[in-house]
PDB file of C-alpha atoms in Angstrom:
ATOM      1  CA  ASP L1500       7.189  15.797   3.068  1.00 69.00           C
ATOM      2  CA  GLN L1501       3.932  14.427   1.735  1.00 81.00           C
ATOM      3  CA  GLN L1502       4.659  13.583  -1.898  1.00 93.00           C
ATOM      4  CA  VAL L1503       1.193  12.158  -2.516  1.00 97.00           C
ATOM      5  CA  LYS L1504      -1.806  13.982  -1.115  1.00 96.00           C
ATOM      6  CA  GLN L1505      -5.469  13.183  -0.884  1.00 97.00           C
ATOM      7  CA  ASN L1506      -6.993  16.365   0.456  1.00 92.00           C
ATOM      8  CA  SER L1507     -10.487  15.037   1.061  1.00 95.00           C
ATOM      9  CA  PRO L1508     -10.596  12.718   4.079  1.00 95.00           C
ATOM     10  CA  SER L1509     -14.163  11.695   3.294  1.00 97.00           C
ATOM     11  CA  LEU L1510     -16.753  11.720   0.513  1.00 97.00           C
ATOM     12  CA  SER L1511     -20.426  10.802   0.605  1.00 98.00           C
ATOM     13  CA  VAL L1512     -22.442  10.046  -2.560  1.00 98.00           C
ATOM     14  CA  GLN L1513     -25.821   8.598  -3.407  1.00 98.00           C
ATOM     15  CA  GLU L1514     -26.073   5.137  -4.879  1.00 97.00           C
ATOM     16  CA  GLY L1515     -26.098   5.262  -8.675  1.00 97.00           C
ATOM     17  CA  ARG L1516     -24.293   8.607  -8.843  1.00 97.00           C
ATOM     18  CA  ILE L1517     -20.667   9.247  -9.782  1.00 98.00           C
ATOM     19  CA  SER L1518     -17.929   9.188  -7.133  1.00 98.00           C
ATOM     20  CA  ILE L1519     -14.833  11.252  -7.894  1.00 98.00           C
ATOM     21  CA  LEU L1520     -11.780  10.796  -5.702  1.00 98.00           C
ATOM     22  CA  ASN L1521      -8.827  13.109  -6.175  1.00 98.00           C
ATOM     23  CA  CYS L1522      -5.103  12.832  -5.623  1.00 98.00           C
ATOM     24  CA  ASP L1523      -2.213  15.272  -6.105  1.00 98.00           C
ATOM     25  CA  TYR L1524       1.495  14.548  -6.214  1.00 97.00           C
ATOM     26  CA  THR L1525       4.620  16.644  -6.117  1.00 96.00           C
ATOM     27  CA  ASN L1526       7.413  14.362  -7.336  1.00 92.00           C
ATOM     28  CA  SER L1527       7.859  14.670 -11.102  1.00 92.00           C
ATOM     29  CA  MET L1528       9.809  11.395 -11.111  1.00 91.00           C
ATOM     30  CA  PHE L1529       6.633   9.419 -10.402  1.00 92.00           C
ATOM     31  CA  ASP L1530       5.600   7.553 -13.526  1.00 90.00           C
ATOM     32  CA  TYR L1531       3.164   4.902 -12.352  1.00 92.00           C
ATOM     33  CA  PHE L1532       0.046   5.445 -10.302  1.00 95.00           C
ATOM     34  CA  LEU L1533      -2.305   3.043  -8.598  1.00 95.00           C
ATOM     35  CA  TRP L1534      -5.556   3.105  -6.657  1.00 97.00           C
ATOM     36  CA  TYR L1535      -6.217   0.711  -3.802  1.00 97.00           C
ATOM     37  CA  LYS L1536      -9.383   0.083  -1.856  1.00 97.00           C
ATOM     38  CA  LYS L1537      -9.307  -0.901   1.806  1.00 95.00           C
ATOM     39  CA  TYR L1538     -11.966  -2.336   4.063  1.00 93.00           C
ATOM     40  CA  PRO L1539     -11.491  -2.288   7.851  1.00 88.00           C
ATOM     41  CA  ALA L1540      -9.220  -5.035   9.208  1.00 83.00           C
ATOM     42  CA  GLU L1541      -8.099  -6.024   5.694  1.00 89.00           C
ATOM     43  CA  GLY L1542      -5.093  -5.203   3.578  1.00 93.00           C
ATOM     44  CA  PRO L1543      -5.422  -2.827   0.611  1.00 95.00           C
ATOM     45  CA  THR L1544      -6.868  -4.380  -2.559  1.00 95.00           C
ATOM     46  CA  PHE L1545      -5.537  -3.277  -5.936  1.00 94.00           C
ATOM     47  CA  LEU L1546      -8.171  -1.536  -8.028  1.00 96.00           C
ATOM     48  CA  ILE L1547      -6.718   0.116 -11.122  1.00 96.00           C
ATOM     49  CA  SER L1548      -3.460   1.660 -12.316  1.00 94.00           C
ATOM     50  CA  ILE L1549      -2.148   4.035 -14.951  1.00 95.00           C
ATOM     51  CA  SER L1550       1.239   4.656 -16.492  1.00 92.00           C
ATOM     52  CA  SER L1551       2.429   8.213 -17.053  1.00 93.00           C
ATOM     53  CA  ILE L1552       2.401   7.646 -20.811  1.00 93.00           C
ATOM     54  CA  LYS L1553      -1.397   7.515 -20.685  1.00 95.00           C
ATOM     55  CA  ASP L1554      -4.006   9.990 -19.524  1.00 96.00           C
ATOM     56  CA  LYS L1555      -6.886   7.587 -18.989  1.00 97.00           C
ATOM     57  CA  ASN L1556      -7.422   3.967 -18.046  1.00 97.00           C
ATOM     58  CA  GLU L1557     -10.789   2.306 -17.702  1.00 97.00           C
ATOM     59  CA  ASP L1558     -11.850  -0.956 -16.092  1.00 96.00           C
ATOM     60  CA  GLY L1559     -15.568  -1.544 -15.802  1.00 97.00           C
ATOM     61  CA  ARG L1560     -17.098   1.028 -13.495  1.00 98.00           C
ATOM     62  CA  PHE L1561     -13.676   2.452 -12.600  1.00 98.00           C
ATOM     63  CA  THR L1562     -11.760   5.044 -14.618  1.00 98.00           C
ATOM     64  CA  VAL L1563      -8.542   6.752 -13.640  1.00 98.00           C
ATOM     65  CA  PHE L1564      -7.544  10.062 -15.219  1.00 98.00           C
ATOM     66  CA  LEU L1565      -4.024  11.466 -15.106  1.00 98.00           C
ATOM     67  CA  ASN L1566      -3.138  15.120 -15.690  1.00 97.00           C
ATOM     68  CA  LYS L1567       0.654  15.226 -15.662  1.00 96.00           C
ATOM     69  CA  SER L1568       0.959  18.971 -16.112  1.00 96.00           C
ATOM     70  CA  ALA L1569      -1.185  19.519 -13.016  1.00 97.00           C
ATOM     71  CA  LYS L1570       0.333  16.522 -11.193  1.00 97.00           C
ATOM     72  CA  HIS L1571      -3.185  15.363 -10.487  1.00 97.00           C
ATOM     73  CA  LEU L1572      -5.063  12.114 -10.833  1.00 97.00           C
ATOM     74  CA  SER L1573      -8.623  11.165 -10.144  1.00 98.00           C
ATOM     75  CA  LEU L1574     -10.652   7.988  -9.806  1.00 98.00           C
ATOM     76  CA  HIS L1575     -14.202   7.955 -11.139  1.00 98.00           C
ATOM     77  CA  ILE L1576     -16.655   5.287 -10.059  1.00 98.00           C
ATOM     78  CA  VAL L1577     -19.831   5.118 -12.125  1.00 97.00           C
ATOM     79  CA  PRO L1578     -22.370   4.109 -10.993  1.00 98.00           C
ATOM     80  CA  SER L1579     -21.493   4.042  -7.310  1.00 98.00           C
ATOM     81  CA  GLN L1580     -22.756   1.107  -5.276  1.00 97.00           C
ATOM     82  CA  PRO L1581     -23.052   0.646  -1.486  1.00 96.00           C
ATOM     83  CA  GLY L1582     -20.371  -2.080  -1.686  1.00 95.00           C
ATOM     84  CA  ASP L1583     -17.930   0.592  -2.890  1.00 97.00           C
ATOM     85  CA  SER L1584     -17.948   2.117   0.597  1.00 97.00           C
ATOM     86  CA  ALA L1585     -14.341   1.829   1.785  1.00 97.00           C
ATOM     87  CA  VAL L1586     -11.160   3.858   2.167  1.00 97.00           C
ATOM     88  CA  TYR L1587      -9.452   4.590  -1.152  1.00 98.00           C
ATOM     89  CA  PHE L1588      -5.726   5.206  -1.371  1.00 98.00           C
ATOM     90  CA  CYS L1589      -3.810   6.527  -4.307  1.00 97.00           C
ATOM     91  CA  ALA L1590      -0.187   5.497  -4.613  1.00 96.00           C
ATOM     92  CA  ALA L1591       2.717   6.380  -6.865  1.00 95.00           C
ATOM     93  CA  SER L1592       6.045   4.893  -7.810  1.00 92.00           C
ATOM     94  CA  ALA L1593       9.100   6.090  -9.696  1.00 88.00           C
ATOM     95  CA  ILE L1594      11.022   4.060 -12.253  1.00 76.00           C
ATOM     96  CA  GLY L1595      14.222   2.610 -10.895  1.00 71.00           C
ATOM     97  CA  ARG L1596      12.971   2.636  -7.309  1.00 72.00           C
ATOM     98  CA  GLY L1597      12.081  -1.051  -7.171  1.00 74.00           C
ATOM     99  CA  GLY L1598       8.364  -0.479  -7.284  1.00 80.00           C
ATOM    100  CA  LYS L1599       8.307   1.161  -3.846  1.00 89.00           C
ATOM    101  CA  LEU L1600       4.897   2.801  -3.422  1.00 93.00           C
ATOM    102  CA  ILE L1601       4.258   6.195  -1.852  1.00 95.00           C
ATOM    103  CA  PHE L1602       0.685   6.413  -0.581  1.00 97.00           C
ATOM    104  CA  GLY L1603      -1.683   9.269   0.057  1.00 97.00           C
ATOM    105  CA  GLN L1604      -3.588   9.558   3.323  1.00 96.00           C
ATOM    106  CA  GLY L1605      -6.749   8.006   1.953  1.00 97.00           C
ATOM    107  CA  THR L1606     -10.318   9.135   1.293  1.00 98.00           C
ATOM    108  CA  GLU L1607     -13.210   7.364   2.995  1.00 97.00           C
ATOM    109  CA  LEU L1608     -16.045   6.897   0.516  1.00 98.00           C
ATOM    110  CA  SER L1609     -19.564   6.316   1.770  1.00 98.00           C
ATOM    111  CA  VAL L1610     -22.195   5.330  -0.788  1.00 98.00           C
ATOM    112  CA  LYS L1611     -25.678   5.711   0.587  1.00 96.00           C
ATOM    113  CA  PRO L1612     -28.630   3.669  -0.720  1.00 92.00           C
TER     114      PRO L1612
ATOM    115  CA  ASP G 235      -6.060 -19.432  -1.416  1.00 56.00           C
ATOM    116  CA  THR G 236      -2.982 -18.236  -3.309  1.00 76.00           C
ATOM    117  CA  GLY G 237      -2.877 -14.681  -1.984  1.00 92.00           C
ATOM    118  CA  VAL G 238      -0.385 -13.055   0.379  1.00 96.00           C
ATOM    119  CA  SER G 239      -0.694 -14.374   3.922  1.00 96.00           C
ATOM    120  CA  GLN G 240       0.568 -12.897   7.161  1.00 98.00           C
ATOM    121  CA  ASP G 241       0.923 -14.363  10.606  1.00 97.00           C
ATOM    122  CA  PRO G 242      -0.120 -13.532  13.255  1.00 97.00           C
ATOM    123  CA  ARG G 243      -3.081 -11.292  12.435  1.00 96.00           C
ATOM    124  CA  HIS G 244      -2.921  -9.642  15.838  1.00 97.00           C
ATOM    125  CA  LYS G 245      -0.138  -9.301  18.377  1.00 97.00           C
ATOM    126  CA  ILE G 246      -0.298  -7.670  21.791  1.00 98.00           C
ATOM    127  CA  THR G 247       2.991  -7.278  23.607  1.00 98.00           C
ATOM    128  CA  LYS G 248       4.507  -5.368  26.468  1.00 97.00           C
ATOM    129  CA  ARG G 249       6.970  -2.592  25.898  1.00 97.00           C
ATOM    130  CA  GLY G 250      10.513  -3.898  25.675  1.00 97.00           C
ATOM    131  CA  GLN G 251       9.592  -7.309  24.297  1.00 98.00           C
ATOM    132  CA  ASN G 252      10.678  -8.602  20.901  1.00 98.00           C
ATOM    133  CA  VAL G 253       8.146  -9.587  18.254  1.00 98.00           C
ATOM    134  CA  THR G 254       8.441 -11.355  14.905  1.00 98.00           C
ATOM    135  CA  PHE G 255       5.977 -11.332  12.036  1.00 98.00           C
ATOM    136  CA  ARG G 256       5.869 -13.634   9.044  1.00 98.00           C
ATOM    137  CA  CYS G 257       4.765 -12.997   5.473  1.00 98.00           C
ATOM    138  CA  ASP G 258       4.201 -15.592   2.765  1.00 97.00           C
ATOM    139  CA  PRO G 259       4.021 -13.925  -0.662  1.00 96.00           C
ATOM    140  CA  ILE G 260       2.294 -15.135  -3.797  1.00 93.00           C
ATOM    141  CA  SER G 261       4.508 -18.012  -4.880  1.00 90.00           C
ATOM    142  CA  GLU G 262       5.630 -16.728  -8.283  1.00 86.00           C
ATOM    143  CA  HIS G 263       6.372 -13.204  -7.006  1.00 90.00           C
ATOM    144  CA  ASN G 264      10.038 -12.287  -6.641  1.00 90.00           C
ATOM    145  CA  ARG G 265       9.560  -8.960  -4.868  1.00 93.00           C
ATOM    146  CA  LEU G 266       8.356  -8.605  -1.303  1.00 95.00           C
ATOM    147  CA  TYR G 267       7.611  -5.362   0.513  1.00 96.00           C
ATOM    148  CA  TRP G 268       6.913  -4.352   4.103  1.00 97.00           C
ATOM    149  CA  TYR G 269       4.821  -1.297   4.937  1.00 97.00           C
ATOM    150  CA  ARG G 270       3.518   0.167   8.178  1.00 96.00           C
ATOM    151  CA  GLN G 271       0.168   1.908   8.535  1.00 95.00           C
ATOM    152  CA  THR G 272      -1.022   4.005  11.451  1.00 94.00           C
ATOM    153  CA  LEU G 273      -4.512   5.336  12.028  1.00 90.00           C
ATOM    154  CA  GLY G 274      -5.627   7.922   9.493  1.00 89.00           C
ATOM    155  CA  GLN G 275      -2.544   7.510   7.321  1.00 93.00           C
ATOM    156  CA  GLY G 276      -1.681   5.606   4.210  1.00 95.00           C
ATOM    157  CA  PRO G 277       0.817   2.740   4.300  1.00 96.00           C
ATOM    158  CA  GLU G 278       4.434   3.848   4.669  1.00 95.00           C
ATOM    159  CA  PHE G 279       7.232   1.935   2.971  1.00 95.00           C
ATOM    160  CA  LEU G 280       9.679   0.154   5.271  1.00 96.00           C
ATOM    161  CA  THR G 281      11.789  -2.162   3.120  1.00 95.00           C
ATOM    162  CA  TYR G 282      11.750  -4.457   0.125  1.00 93.00           C
ATOM    163  CA  PHE G 283      13.431  -7.591  -1.178  1.00 94.00           C
ATOM    164  CA  GLN G 284      14.073  -8.856  -4.644  1.00 91.00           C
ATOM    165  CA  ASN G 285      14.454 -12.580  -4.211  1.00 91.00           C
ATOM    166  CA  GLU G 286      16.593 -12.906  -1.063  1.00 92.00           C
ATOM    167  CA  ALA G 287      18.376  -9.553  -1.409  1.00 92.00           C
ATOM    168  CA  GLN G 288      17.175  -6.626   0.698  1.00 92.00           C
ATOM    169  CA  LEU G 289      17.523  -3.729  -1.735  1.00 90.00           C
ATOM    170  CA  GLU G 290      16.181  -0.732   0.132  1.00 89.00           C
ATOM    171  CA  LYS G 291      15.383   0.264   3.695  1.00 91.00           C
ATOM    172  CA  SER G 292      13.439   3.340   4.746  1.00 90.00           C
ATOM    173  CA  ARG G 293      14.729   5.816   7.305  1.00 87.00           C
ATOM    174  CA  LEU G 294      11.667   4.707   9.289  1.00 80.00           C
ATOM    175  CA  LEU G 295      13.354   1.352   9.822  1.00 84.00           C
ATOM    176  CA  SER G 296      15.424   1.973  12.946  1.00 87.00           C
ATOM    177  CA  ASP G 297      18.122  -0.434  14.083  1.00 92.00           C
ATOM    178  CA  ARG G 298      15.515  -2.155  16.264  1.00 95.00           C
ATOM    179  CA  PHE G 299      13.875  -3.438  13.089  1.00 96.00           C
ATOM    180  CA  SER G 300      15.287  -6.237  10.979  1.00 95.00           C
ATOM    181  CA  ALA G 301      13.836  -8.080   8.037  1.00 96.00           C
ATOM    182  CA  GLU G 302      14.945 -11.218   6.293  1.00 95.00           C
ATOM    183  CA  ARG G 303      13.878 -13.249   3.314  1.00 95.00           C
ATOM    184  CA  PRO G 304      15.891 -16.459   3.371  1.00 90.00           C
ATOM    185  CA  LYS G 305      15.817 -18.404   0.110  1.00 85.00           C
ATOM    186  CA  GLY G 306      13.693 -15.716  -1.491  1.00 84.00           C
ATOM    187  CA  SER G 307      10.419 -17.168  -0.273  1.00 90.00           C
ATOM    188  CA  PHE G 308       8.722 -16.092   2.979  1.00 96.00           C
ATOM    189  CA  SER G 309       9.928 -13.080   4.942  1.00 97.00           C
ATOM    190  CA  THR G 310      10.129 -12.181   8.615  1.00 97.00           C
ATOM    191  CA  LEU G 311      10.082  -8.753  10.229  1.00 97.00           C
ATOM    192  CA  GLU G 312      11.456  -8.560  13.754  1.00 97.00           C
ATOM    193  CA  ILE G 313      11.106  -5.634  16.124  1.00 97.00           C
ATOM    194  CA  GLN G 314      13.386  -5.675  19.139  1.00 97.00           C
ATOM    195  CA  ARG G 315      12.706  -3.796  22.386  1.00 97.00           C
ATOM    196  CA  THR G 316       9.271  -2.693  21.225  1.00 97.00           C
ATOM    197  CA  GLU G 317       8.053   0.806  22.043  1.00 96.00           C
ATOM    198  CA  GLN G 318       4.498   2.122  22.218  1.00 96.00           C
ATOM    199  CA  GLY G 319       5.169   4.090  19.049  1.00 95.00           C
ATOM    200  CA  ASP G 320       5.617   0.796  17.187  1.00 96.00           C
ATOM    201  CA  SER G 321       1.884   0.104  17.541  1.00 97.00           C
ATOM    202  CA  ALA G 322       0.571  -0.049  13.972  1.00 96.00           C
ATOM    203  CA  MET G 323      -0.651  -2.334  11.214  1.00 96.00           C
ATOM    204  CA  TYR G 324       2.284  -4.034   9.484  1.00 97.00           C
ATOM    205  CA  LEU G 325       1.482  -4.874   5.885  1.00 97.00           C
ATOM    206  CA  CYS G 326       3.307  -7.185   3.532  1.00 98.00           C
ATOM    207  CA  ALA G 327       2.936  -7.032  -0.243  1.00 96.00           C
ATOM    208  CA  SER G 328       4.399  -8.936  -3.146  1.00 94.00           C
ATOM    209  CA  SER G 329       4.804  -8.392  -6.867  1.00 91.00           C
ATOM    210  CA  PHE G 330       6.504  -9.902  -9.856  1.00 86.00           C
ATOM    211  CA  SER G 331       9.316  -7.969 -11.472  1.00 79.00           C
ATOM    212  CA  GLY G 332       9.764  -9.147 -15.027  1.00 67.00           C
ATOM    213  CA  VAL G 333      10.003  -7.715 -18.509  1.00 58.00           C
ATOM    214  CA  ARG G 334       7.205  -5.299 -17.785  1.00 58.00           C
ATOM    215  CA  SER G 335       8.504  -2.294 -15.889  1.00 54.00           C
ATOM    216  CA  TYR G 336       5.454  -1.785 -13.734  1.00 63.00           C
ATOM    217  CA  ASN G 337       3.725  -4.343 -11.610  1.00 73.00           C
ATOM    218  CA  GLU G 338       0.929  -4.110  -9.135  1.00 86.00           C
ATOM    219  CA  GLN G 339       1.614  -5.042  -5.553  1.00 91.00           C
ATOM    220  CA  PHE G 340      -0.769  -7.400  -3.810  1.00 93.00           C
ATOM    221  CA  PHE G 341      -1.191  -6.971  -0.089  1.00 96.00           C
ATOM    222  CA  GLY G 342      -1.733  -9.386   2.734  1.00 97.00           C
ATOM    223  CA  PRO G 343      -4.294  -8.798   5.505  1.00 96.00           C
ATOM    224  CA  GLY G 344      -1.694  -7.265   7.815  1.00 97.00           C
ATOM    225  CA  THR G 345      -0.535  -7.869  11.381  1.00 97.00           C
ATOM    226  CA  ARG G 346      -1.985  -5.489  13.965  1.00 97.00           C
ATOM    227  CA  LEU G 347       0.628  -4.806  16.651  1.00 97.00           C
ATOM    228  CA  THR G 348      -0.350  -3.280  19.991  1.00 97.00           C
ATOM    229  CA  VAL G 349       2.439  -2.388  22.405  1.00 97.00           C
ATOM    230  CA  LEU G 350       1.230  -1.841  25.971  1.00 96.00           C
TER     231      LEU G 350
END
């Protein structure tokens, strides 16, 4: 069963515009959520995280929103830059599970100049 | 460079051979994780260690797979009698488990395994 889902395999946006990447989860025990960015032939790079006690976390151009009632989170990138082009994974973990991460399938973001 | 390192970066082997991968975590991190990623999918959890103790193994980790972390430092992942279905990117990550309940995991560059 896919506990973390990213339903959009790809997203294309214009440079300078907002990129919104979405993620849904089913396990109500998840209480910590992370976004990773991955370039080809490299490991995932940590981007931003949010605890379930918050509904928003911001770091520079990146903001993550969490809607616990809808079991939905989103990553906003404003403004988008060509260097943001990569595959983005959302991941979740549950307290007491040793930090084990459950990943979504990924969304490939393409930012066009 | 004080990040997570993995060796080798690429491995091509014939079906039935054994392979071993190594991961060196960030030095102050006490947790080490192994994940596997196939094309078009996100990383899937395989196993993790806290210091030298292996605390959880996924159902994905068949008895052909074994992982160790002697002395709580580097870790090895061995696959015996490799099968074509083992072809994947094997990722290692580390984190620090302290007073704070939640800690980000930092990933290495991965080992790409191809089984012919």
